[in-house]
Amino acid sequence: MSALAIADKRRLGRWALAGTAGVTLGFILLPLIFVVWLAFFRQAIPSFPPQGYSFMWFLSIADNPRFVDGFWLSLQVAVAAMMIGLAIGVPAALCLARYRFWAREPIGNLLLLPLVVPGIVLGTSLYVFHVEATIVTELPILGSVAGLVAGHILIVIPWSVRLVNASLAGFDRSIEEAAQNLGATPMTTFFRVTLPTIRPGIVAAALFGFVVSFGNLEMSMFLVGPGRTTLPITILQYLEYRIDPTIAAVSVLQLLLIGAAMIFTDRFVKLSRVV
Amino acid sequence: MTASATADSLISLAARERRGGRLSTATMLTGPATIFVTIGLLIPILILSRYSLNQFVPGKLMVEALTLENYVLFFTDPYYTTAFYRTLRIALTVTAICLVLALPLAYELARTQSRFKNLLIMLVVLPLFVGNAVRAAGWMTMFGNKGALNFALQWIGVTAEPVRFMYTEFAVVVGILAVNLPYVVLTLQSVIESIDRSVEDAAFSLGAGPFTMVRRVLLPLALPGLAAGAIFCFILTMNAYATPVLLGGPEFVMMGPLVYVQFAAKSNWPFGAAVAVILMSATLLLTAAANLMVQRRYRT
């Protein structure tokens, strides 16, 4: 009887746990569900219940140059920052994972720092830095696309270090030694043994770097020049005045882009292992 | 004898050379990234701190000086202290609720054998990358006078008049909570995953109920992860920008928006820099304190 009661209690506890977990997951997803819903409303204001559904808001995005321009700038900045960030981040990650030297830990911490410093502080710091750099070099650095890209490289680096490191965990170094014993030059060893091993990490770093840069708001706000904004800033500025199906449709497109990037990444590196 | 000595010295020479080579390789590989982060992050933070000691003269923007008046102004003007304490209060509230809500989901994700596990994790990660403004838009759809929440409340019959949700502290707390939950869930999930499941079974077979097991076994083992999650959540809330701007409205001032307004709208760089430094220091200080508390807990 009492054994039964304990079993009942445990089953009840398990259901309660799963229920609470489900509620939390629902809570996390709720705002996204409503944004997607709103994008298909027929009326122009978010009043419930909806008076019908329509696709027209998606078509009207193309007529809105603010969103189109913002999208292109975000895309260009994200691609540039991702490529440069990987070019300097991946070698550093490789080195930190392989070699033991005195500066290893401080450098490792330094390269992860941009992830810890809050976006607002990062933005203000870079802003005053660009002000000083503009005065010293007399080049138009403040508000330039180059300055924006440099800022974004800063937030791509920690992700590439982290993801390449994760892909090297559990890698057996003796495989490299074996290759060299069999007569491979260091170059051949790198291209034929090491690189294939870290390829999933590099792909994941590329996609995460792209997504993090593409979605960045707080830092970018300080770095964009007059009349030039990235997509997240455009979305924020629009929402400060009103919420309507147009902005929801823009959000849905962003959601699809990022979702696709994530599913693609997941084929190379299991997300549950790296985030 | 001499031959072996020569051999020894040759070997040590080769070793030294190899070590030297390795060091220069290391410099070559880590150098660019290290220099980039140093110039792009550490030096800017130093310049920012220096700016905060300058003087703001209307019409002349910034005058070089060594004064604490920006800091004094911040801590004496009730407008700014209100913003500061409000930000602290919301950060503590959100962090506390976040931990309670995140734990069950993190536990389920860590222990599930389901083949949909990866999908579930993707569902937690996706909102993270979509951006805070988009998620705030979702809440705006719900919180408006004719929004989903008011419609639901009136349909049930709880209220006849629409309840005001937009531009309230409630809306901001809910919004930030949803923004931070994924981070905390993922941190806790990875910690719980690293705890051996058999300790839980051991607790159960020794007669502990589920609550006793969680309180006496799981939580103490997960404490470092809980602390890391809490600290992360706290930092994010202290520095929140999009959510307070969109859901709190122009009257609802928190630290993040305050910094931006000083720079963008008022062009008061010294004061803006001072507020940013205060924000950064408060964040770092409380983080260090939390770390210390966890460490002490572990020693005893």
mmCIF file with all atom_site columns, C-alpha atoms in Angstrom, chain B residues 27-179:
data_model
loop_
_atom_site.group_PDB
_atom_site.id
_atom_site.type_symbol
_atom_site.label_atom_id
_atom_site.label_alt_id
_atom_site.label_comp_id
_atom_site.label_asym_id
_atom_site.label_entity_id
_atom_site.label_seq_id
_atom_site.pdbx_PDB_ins_code
_atom_site.Cartn_x
_atom_site.Cartn_y
_atom_site.Cartn_z
_atom_site.occupancy
_atom_site.B_iso_or_equiv
_atom_site.pdbx_formal_charge
_atom_site.auth_seq_id
_atom_site.auth_comp_id
_atom_site.auth_asym_id
_atom_site.auth_atom_id
_atom_site.pdbx_PDB_model_num
ATOM 1   C CA . THR B 1 27  ? 52.867  33.827 -31.532 1.00 0.00 ? 27  THR B CA 1
ATOM 2   C CA . MET B 1 28  ? 52.087  33.667 -35.218 1.00 0.00 ? 28  MET B CA 1
ATOM 3   C CA . LEU B 1 29  ? 48.822  31.799 -34.693 1.00 0.00 ? 29  LEU B CA 1
ATOM 4   C CA . THR B 1 30  ? 47.422  33.652 -31.691 1.00 0.00 ? 30  THR B CA 1
ATOM 5   C CA . GLY B 1 31  ? 49.024  37.012 -32.428 1.00 0.00 ? 31  GLY B CA 1
ATOM 6   C CA . PRO B 1 32  ? 46.484  38.536 -34.814 1.00 0.00 ? 32  PRO B CA 1
ATOM 7   C CA . ALA B 1 33  ? 43.462  37.628 -32.682 1.00 0.00 ? 33  ALA B CA 1
ATOM 8   C CA . THR B 1 34  ? 45.164  38.747 -29.462 1.00 0.00 ? 34  THR B CA 1
ATOM 9   C CA . ILE B 1 35  ? 46.218  42.076 -30.931 1.00 0.00 ? 35  ILE B CA 1
ATOM 10  C CA . PHE B 1 36  ? 42.776  42.588 -32.446 1.00 0.00 ? 36  PHE B CA 1
ATOM 11  C CA . VAL B 1 37  ? 40.925  42.005 -29.171 1.00 0.00 ? 37  VAL B CA 1
ATOM 12  C CA . THR B 1 38  ? 43.431  44.087 -27.205 1.00 0.00 ? 38  THR B CA 1
ATOM 13  C CA . ILE B 1 39  ? 43.137  47.066 -29.541 1.00 0.00 ? 39  ILE B CA 1
ATOM 14  C CA . GLY B 1 40  ? 39.462  46.544 -30.242 1.00 0.00 ? 40  GLY B CA 1
ATOM 15  C CA . LEU B 1 41  ? 38.289  45.940 -26.678 1.00 0.00 ? 41  LEU B CA 1
ATOM 16  C CA . LEU B 1 42  ? 40.746  46.684 -23.864 1.00 0.00 ? 42  LEU B CA 1
ATOM 17  C CA . ILE B 1 43  ? 41.986  50.028 -25.162 1.00 0.00 ? 43  ILE B CA 1
ATOM 18  C CA . PRO B 1 44  ? 38.439  51.265 -25.960 1.00 0.00 ? 44  PRO B CA 1
ATOM 19  C CA . ILE B 1 45  ? 37.345  50.418 -22.401 1.00 0.00 ? 45  ILE B CA 1
ATOM 20  C CA . LEU B 1 46  ? 40.302  52.418 -21.060 1.00 0.00 ? 46  LEU B CA 1
ATOM 21  C CA . ILE B 1 47  ? 39.401  55.402 -23.263 1.00 0.00 ? 47  ILE B CA 1
ATOM 22  C CA . LEU B 1 48  ? 35.804  55.120 -22.077 1.00 0.00 ? 48  LEU B CA 1
ATOM 23  C CA . SER B 1 49  ? 36.918  55.258 -18.435 1.00 0.00 ? 49  SER B CA 1
ATOM 24  C CA . ARG B 1 50  ? 39.074  58.293 -19.208 1.00 0.00 ? 50  ARG B CA 1
ATOM 25  C CA . TYR B 1 51  ? 36.154  60.043 -20.942 1.00 0.00 ? 51  TYR B CA 1
ATOM 26  C CA . SER B 1 52  ? 34.030  59.592 -17.834 1.00 0.00 ? 52  SER B CA 1
ATOM 27  C CA . LEU B 1 53  ? 36.356  61.968 -15.967 1.00 0.00 ? 53  LEU B CA 1
ATOM 28  C CA . ASN B 1 54  ? 35.995  64.709 -18.547 1.00 0.00 ? 54  ASN B CA 1
ATOM 29  C CA . GLN B 1 55  ? 33.679  67.679 -18.318 1.00 0.00 ? 55  GLN B CA 1
ATOM 30  C CA . PHE B 1 56  ? 30.598  68.381 -20.387 1.00 0.00 ? 56  PHE B CA 1
ATOM 31  C CA . VAL B 1 57  ? 30.135  72.003 -21.379 1.00 0.00 ? 57  VAL B CA 1
ATOM 32  C CA . PRO B 1 58  ? 26.956  72.676 -23.357 1.00 0.00 ? 58  PRO B CA 1
ATOM 33  C CA . GLY B 1 59  ? 27.826  73.980 -26.792 1.00 0.00 ? 59  GLY B CA 1
ATOM 34  C CA . LYS B 1 60  ? 31.431  72.794 -26.587 1.00 0.00 ? 60  LYS B CA 1
ATOM 35  C CA . LEU B 1 61  ? 30.642  69.093 -26.123 1.00 0.00 ? 61  LEU B CA 1
ATOM 36  C CA . MET B 1 62  ? 33.569  67.805 -24.127 1.00 0.00 ? 62  MET B CA 1
ATOM 37  C CA . VAL B 1 63  ? 36.324  69.548 -22.224 1.00 0.00 ? 63  VAL B CA 1
ATOM 38  C CA . GLU B 1 64  ? 39.302  67.582 -21.014 1.00 0.00 ? 64  GLU B CA 1
ATOM 39  C CA . ALA B 1 65  ? 39.417  67.459 -17.231 1.00 0.00 ? 65  ALA B CA 1
ATOM 40  C CA . LEU B 1 66  ? 39.980  65.190 -14.259 1.00 0.00 ? 66  LEU B CA 1
ATOM 41  C CA . THR B 1 67  ? 36.768  65.423 -12.322 1.00 0.00 ? 67  THR B CA 1
ATOM 42  C CA . LEU B 1 68  ? 34.347  63.108 -10.580 1.00 0.00 ? 68  LEU B CA 1
ATOM 43  C CA . GLU B 1 69  ? 31.379  65.407 -11.176 1.00 0.00 ? 69  GLU B CA 1
ATOM 44  C CA . ASN B 1 70  ? 29.712  63.010 -13.630 1.00 0.00 ? 70  ASN B CA 1
ATOM 45  C CA . TYR B 1 71  ? 29.692  60.304 -10.988 1.00 0.00 ? 71  TYR B CA 1
ATOM 46  C CA . VAL B 1 72  ? 28.506  62.720 -8.301  1.00 0.00 ? 72  VAL B CA 1
ATOM 47  C CA . LEU B 1 73  ? 25.683  63.887 -10.556 1.00 0.00 ? 73  LEU B CA 1
ATOM 48  C CA . PHE B 1 74  ? 24.599  60.301 -11.190 1.00 0.00 ? 74  PHE B CA 1
ATOM 49  C CA . PHE B 1 75  ? 24.379  59.347 -7.535  1.00 0.00 ? 75  PHE B CA 1
ATOM 50  C CA . THR B 1 76  ? 22.738  62.598 -6.338  1.00 0.00 ? 76  THR B CA 1
ATOM 51  C CA . ASP B 1 77  ? 20.089  63.127 -9.006  1.00 0.00 ? 77  ASP B CA 1
ATOM 52  C CA . PRO B 1 78  ? 16.959  61.113 -8.095  1.00 0.00 ? 78  PRO B CA 1
ATOM 53  C CA . TYR B 1 79  ? 16.144  60.617 -11.800 1.00 0.00 ? 79  TYR B CA 1
ATOM 54  C CA . TYR B 1 80  ? 19.320  58.592 -12.267 1.00 0.00 ? 80  TYR B CA 1
ATOM 55  C CA . THR B 1 81  ? 19.325  56.815 -8.909  1.00 0.00 ? 81  THR B CA 1
ATOM 56  C CA . THR B 1 82  ? 15.743  55.710 -9.589  1.00 0.00 ? 82  THR B CA 1
ATOM 57  C CA . ALA B 1 83  ? 16.860  54.237 -12.901 1.00 0.00 ? 83  ALA B CA 1
ATOM 58  C CA . PHE B 1 84  ? 19.804  52.540 -11.189 1.00 0.00 ? 84  PHE B CA 1
ATOM 59  C CA . TYR B 1 85  ? 17.804  50.947 -8.374  1.00 0.00 ? 85  TYR B CA 1
ATOM 60  C CA . ARG B 1 86  ? 14.985  49.996 -10.739 1.00 0.00 ? 86  ARG B CA 1
ATOM 61  C CA . THR B 1 87  ? 17.491  48.210 -12.976 1.00 0.00 ? 87  THR B CA 1
ATOM 62  C CA . LEU B 1 88  ? 19.009  46.407 -9.967  1.00 0.00 ? 88  LEU B CA 1
ATOM 63  C CA . ARG B 1 89  ? 15.561  45.424 -8.668  1.00 0.00 ? 89  ARG B CA 1
ATOM 64  C CA . ILE B 1 90  ? 14.413  44.085 -12.027 1.00 0.00 ? 90  ILE B CA 1
ATOM 65  C CA . ALA B 1 91  ? 17.701  42.229 -12.509 1.00 0.00 ? 91  ALA B CA 1
ATOM 66  C CA . LEU B 1 92  ? 17.323  40.475 -9.136  1.00 0.00 ? 92  LEU B CA 1
ATOM 67  C CA . THR B 1 93  ? 13.625  39.666 -9.718  1.00 0.00 ? 93  THR B CA 1
ATOM 68  C CA . VAL B 1 94  ? 14.223  38.298 -13.200 1.00 0.00 ? 94  VAL B CA 1
ATOM 69  C CA . THR B 1 95  ? 17.218  36.233 -12.069 1.00 0.00 ? 95  THR B CA 1
ATOM 70  C CA . ALA B 1 96  ? 15.256  34.633 -9.222  1.00 0.00 ? 96  ALA B CA 1
ATOM 71  C CA . ILE B 1 97  ? 12.228  33.752 -11.370 1.00 0.00 ? 97  ILE B CA 1
ATOM 72  C CA . CYS B 1 98  ? 14.492  32.616 -14.198 1.00 0.00 ? 98  CYS B CA 1
ATOM 73  C CA . LEU B 1 99  ? 16.271  30.034 -12.045 1.00 0.00 ? 99  LEU B CA 1
ATOM 74  C CA . VAL B 1 100 ? 12.995  28.570 -10.781 1.00 0.00 ? 100 VAL B CA 1
ATOM 75  C CA . LEU B 1 101 ? 11.466  28.362 -14.270 1.00 0.00 ? 101 LEU B CA 1
ATOM 76  C CA . ALA B 1 102 ? 14.611  27.118 -16.002 1.00 0.00 ? 102 ALA B CA 1
ATOM 77  C CA . LEU B 1 103 ? 15.414  24.214 -13.673 1.00 0.00 ? 103 LEU B CA 1
ATOM 78  C CA . PRO B 1 104 ? 12.594  21.805 -14.676 1.00 0.00 ? 104 PRO B CA 1
ATOM 79  C CA . LEU B 1 105 ? 13.115  22.379 -18.398 1.00 0.00 ? 105 LEU B CA 1
ATOM 80  C CA . ALA B 1 106 ? 16.890  22.073 -18.054 1.00 0.00 ? 106 ALA B CA 1
ATOM 81  C CA . TYR B 1 107 ? 16.445  18.821 -16.117 1.00 0.00 ? 107 TYR B CA 1
ATOM 82  C CA . GLU B 1 108 ? 14.079  17.351 -18.691 1.00 0.00 ? 108 GLU B CA 1
ATOM 83  C CA . LEU B 1 109 ? 16.403  18.336 -21.559 1.00 0.00 ? 109 LEU B CA 1
ATOM 84  C CA . ALA B 1 110 ? 19.418  16.876 -19.799 1.00 0.00 ? 110 ALA B CA 1
ATOM 85  C CA . ARG B 1 111 ? 17.781  13.574 -18.871 1.00 0.00 ? 111 ARG B CA 1
ATOM 86  C CA . THR B 1 112 ? 15.505  12.921 -21.825 1.00 0.00 ? 112 THR B CA 1
ATOM 87  C CA . GLN B 1 113 ? 16.169  9.864  -23.977 1.00 0.00 ? 113 GLN B CA 1
ATOM 88  C CA . SER B 1 114 ? 13.836  11.158 -26.661 1.00 0.00 ? 114 SER B CA 1
ATOM 89  C CA . ARG B 1 115 ? 15.034  11.222 -30.240 1.00 0.00 ? 115 ARG B CA 1
ATOM 90  C CA . PHE B 1 116 ? 13.569  14.719 -30.440 1.00 0.00 ? 116 PHE B CA 1
ATOM 91  C CA . LYS B 1 117 ? 16.123  15.990 -27.951 1.00 0.00 ? 117 LYS B CA 1
ATOM 92  C CA . ASN B 1 118 ? 18.079  17.889 -30.592 1.00 0.00 ? 118 ASN B CA 1
ATOM 93  C CA . LEU B 1 119 ? 14.889  19.441 -31.921 1.00 0.00 ? 119 LEU B CA 1
ATOM 94  C CA . LEU B 1 120 ? 13.924  20.557 -28.417 1.00 0.00 ? 120 LEU B CA 1
ATOM 95  C CA . ILE B 1 121 ? 17.339  22.148 -27.923 1.00 0.00 ? 121 ILE B CA 1
ATOM 96  C CA . MET B 1 122 ? 16.987  23.918 -31.258 1.00 0.00 ? 122 MET B CA 1
ATOM 97  C CA . LEU B 1 123 ? 13.643  25.300 -30.103 1.00 0.00 ? 123 LEU B CA 1
ATOM 98  C CA . VAL B 1 124 ? 15.392  26.765 -27.058 1.00 0.00 ? 124 VAL B CA 1
ATOM 99  C CA . VAL B 1 125 ? 18.309  28.155 -29.099 1.00 0.00 ? 125 VAL B CA 1
ATOM 100 C CA . LEU B 1 126 ? 16.284  29.636 -31.966 1.00 0.00 ? 126 LEU B CA 1
ATOM 101 C CA . PRO B 1 127 ? 14.733  32.509 -29.962 1.00 0.00 ? 127 PRO B CA 1
ATOM 102 C CA . LEU B 1 128 ? 18.224  33.421 -28.725 1.00 0.00 ? 128 LEU B CA 1
ATOM 103 C CA . PHE B 1 129 ? 19.414  34.201 -32.216 1.00 0.00 ? 129 PHE B CA 1
ATOM 104 C CA . VAL B 1 130 ? 16.279  35.864 -33.504 1.00 0.00 ? 130 VAL B CA 1
ATOM 105 C CA . GLY B 1 131 ? 16.979  39.040 -31.619 1.00 0.00 ? 131 GLY B CA 1
ATOM 106 C CA . ASN B 1 132 ? 15.379  40.852 -28.719 1.00 0.00 ? 132 ASN B CA 1
ATOM 107 C CA . ALA B 1 133 ? 13.433  43.340 -30.828 1.00 0.00 ? 133 ALA B CA 1
ATOM 108 C CA . VAL B 1 134 ? 11.568  40.581 -32.668 1.00 0.00 ? 134 VAL B CA 1
ATOM 109 C CA . ARG B 1 135 ? 10.661  38.874 -29.411 1.00 0.00 ? 135 ARG B CA 1
ATOM 110 C CA . ALA B 1 136 ? 9.530   42.179 -27.946 1.00 0.00 ? 136 ALA B CA 1
ATOM 111 C CA . ALA B 1 137 ? 7.285   42.522 -31.023 1.00 0.00 ? 137 ALA B CA 1
ATOM 112 C CA . GLY B 1 138 ? 5.660   39.221 -30.038 1.00 0.00 ? 138 GLY B CA 1
ATOM 113 C CA . TRP B 1 139 ? 4.893   40.523 -26.554 1.00 0.00 ? 139 TRP B CA 1
ATOM 114 C CA . MET B 1 140 ? 3.603   43.796 -28.012 1.00 0.00 ? 140 MET B CA 1
ATOM 115 C CA . THR B 1 141 ? 1.090   41.766 -30.042 1.00 0.00 ? 141 THR B CA 1
ATOM 116 C CA . MET B 1 142 ? -0.121  40.201 -26.839 1.00 0.00 ? 142 MET B CA 1
ATOM 117 C CA . PHE B 1 143 ? 0.008   43.142 -24.445 1.00 0.00 ? 143 PHE B CA 1
ATOM 118 C CA . GLY B 1 144 ? -1.855  45.829 -26.412 1.00 0.00 ? 144 GLY B CA 1
ATOM 119 C CA . ASN B 1 145 ? -5.321  47.056 -25.362 1.00 0.00 ? 145 ASN B CA 1
ATOM 120 C CA . LYS B 1 146 ? -6.788  44.972 -28.164 1.00 0.00 ? 146 LYS B CA 1
ATOM 121 C CA . GLY B 1 147 ? -4.030  42.386 -27.915 1.00 0.00 ? 147 GLY B CA 1
ATOM 122 C CA . ALA B 1 148 ? -4.336  38.667 -27.404 1.00 0.00 ? 148 ALA B CA 1
ATOM 123 C CA . LEU B 1 149 ? -4.065  38.799 -23.615 1.00 0.00 ? 149 LEU B CA 1
ATOM 124 C CA . ASN B 1 150 ? -6.812  41.383 -23.158 1.00 0.00 ? 150 ASN B CA 1
ATOM 125 C CA . PHE B 1 151 ? -8.994  39.536 -25.635 1.00 0.00 ? 151 PHE B CA 1
ATOM 126 C CA . ALA B 1 152 ? -8.522  36.320 -23.680 1.00 0.00 ? 152 ALA B CA 1
ATOM 127 C CA . LEU B 1 153 ? -9.211  38.034 -20.332 1.00 0.00 ? 153 LEU B CA 1
ATOM 128 C CA . GLN B 1 154 ? -12.408 39.646 -21.623 1.00 0.00 ? 154 GLN B CA 1
ATOM 129 C CA . TRP B 1 155 ? -13.534 36.435 -23.257 1.00 0.00 ? 155 TRP B CA 1
ATOM 130 C CA . ILE B 1 156 ? -13.203 34.543 -19.976 1.00 0.00 ? 156 ILE B CA 1
ATOM 131 C CA . GLY B 1 157 ? -14.932 37.428 -18.264 1.00 0.00 ? 157 GLY B CA 1
ATOM 132 C CA . VAL B 1 158 ? -12.222 38.362 -15.775 1.00 0.00 ? 158 VAL B CA 1
ATOM 133 C CA . THR B 1 159 ? -12.428 41.981 -16.809 1.00 0.00 ? 159 THR B CA 1
ATOM 134 C CA . ALA B 1 160 ? -14.754 44.132 -18.910 1.00 0.00 ? 160 ALA B CA 1
ATOM 135 C CA . GLU B 1 161 ? -12.319 46.974 -19.508 1.00 0.00 ? 161 GLU B CA 1
ATOM 136 C CA . PRO B 1 162 ? -8.954  46.330 -21.174 1.00 0.00 ? 162 PRO B CA 1
ATOM 137 C CA . VAL B 1 163 ? -6.123  46.062 -18.673 1.00 0.00 ? 163 VAL B CA 1
ATOM 138 C CA . ARG B 1 164 ? -3.034  48.122 -19.399 1.00 0.00 ? 164 ARG B CA 1
ATOM 139 C CA . PHE B 1 165 ? -0.033  45.845 -19.847 1.00 0.00 ? 165 PHE B CA 1
ATOM 140 C CA . MET B 1 166 ? 2.134   47.864 -22.214 1.00 0.00 ? 166 MET B CA 1
ATOM 141 C CA . TYR B 1 167 ? 4.585   50.276 -20.630 1.00 0.00 ? 167 TYR B CA 1
ATOM 142 C CA . THR B 1 168 ? 4.446   48.605 -17.232 1.00 0.00 ? 168 THR B CA 1
ATOM 143 C CA . GLU B 1 169 ? 7.126   46.974 -15.133 1.00 0.00 ? 169 GLU B CA 1
ATOM 144 C CA . PHE B 1 170 ? 5.224   43.707 -15.525 1.00 0.00 ? 170 PHE B CA 1
ATOM 145 C CA . ALA B 1 171 ? 5.643   43.806 -19.310 1.00 0.00 ? 171 ALA B CA 1
ATOM 146 C CA . VAL B 1 172 ? 9.361   44.542 -19.011 1.00 0.00 ? 172 VAL B CA 1
ATOM 147 C CA . VAL B 1 173 ? 9.914   41.720 -16.500 1.00 0.00 ? 173 VAL B CA 1
ATOM 148 C CA . VAL B 1 174 ? 8.017   39.211 -18.660 1.00 0.00 ? 174 VAL B CA 1
ATOM 149 C CA . GLY B 1 175 ? 9.906   40.331 -21.773 1.00 0.00 ? 175 GLY B CA 1
ATOM 150 C CA . ILE B 1 176 ? 13.363  40.112 -20.205 1.00 0.00 ? 176 ILE B CA 1
ATOM 151 C CA . LEU B 1 177 ? 12.464  36.802 -18.578 1.00 0.00 ? 177 LEU B CA 1
ATOM 152 C CA . ALA B 1 178 ? 11.703  35.289 -21.974 1.00 0.00 ? 178 ALA B CA 1
ATOM 153 C CA . VAL B 1 179 ? 14.914  36.746 -23.397 1.00 0.00 ? 179 VAL B CA 1
#
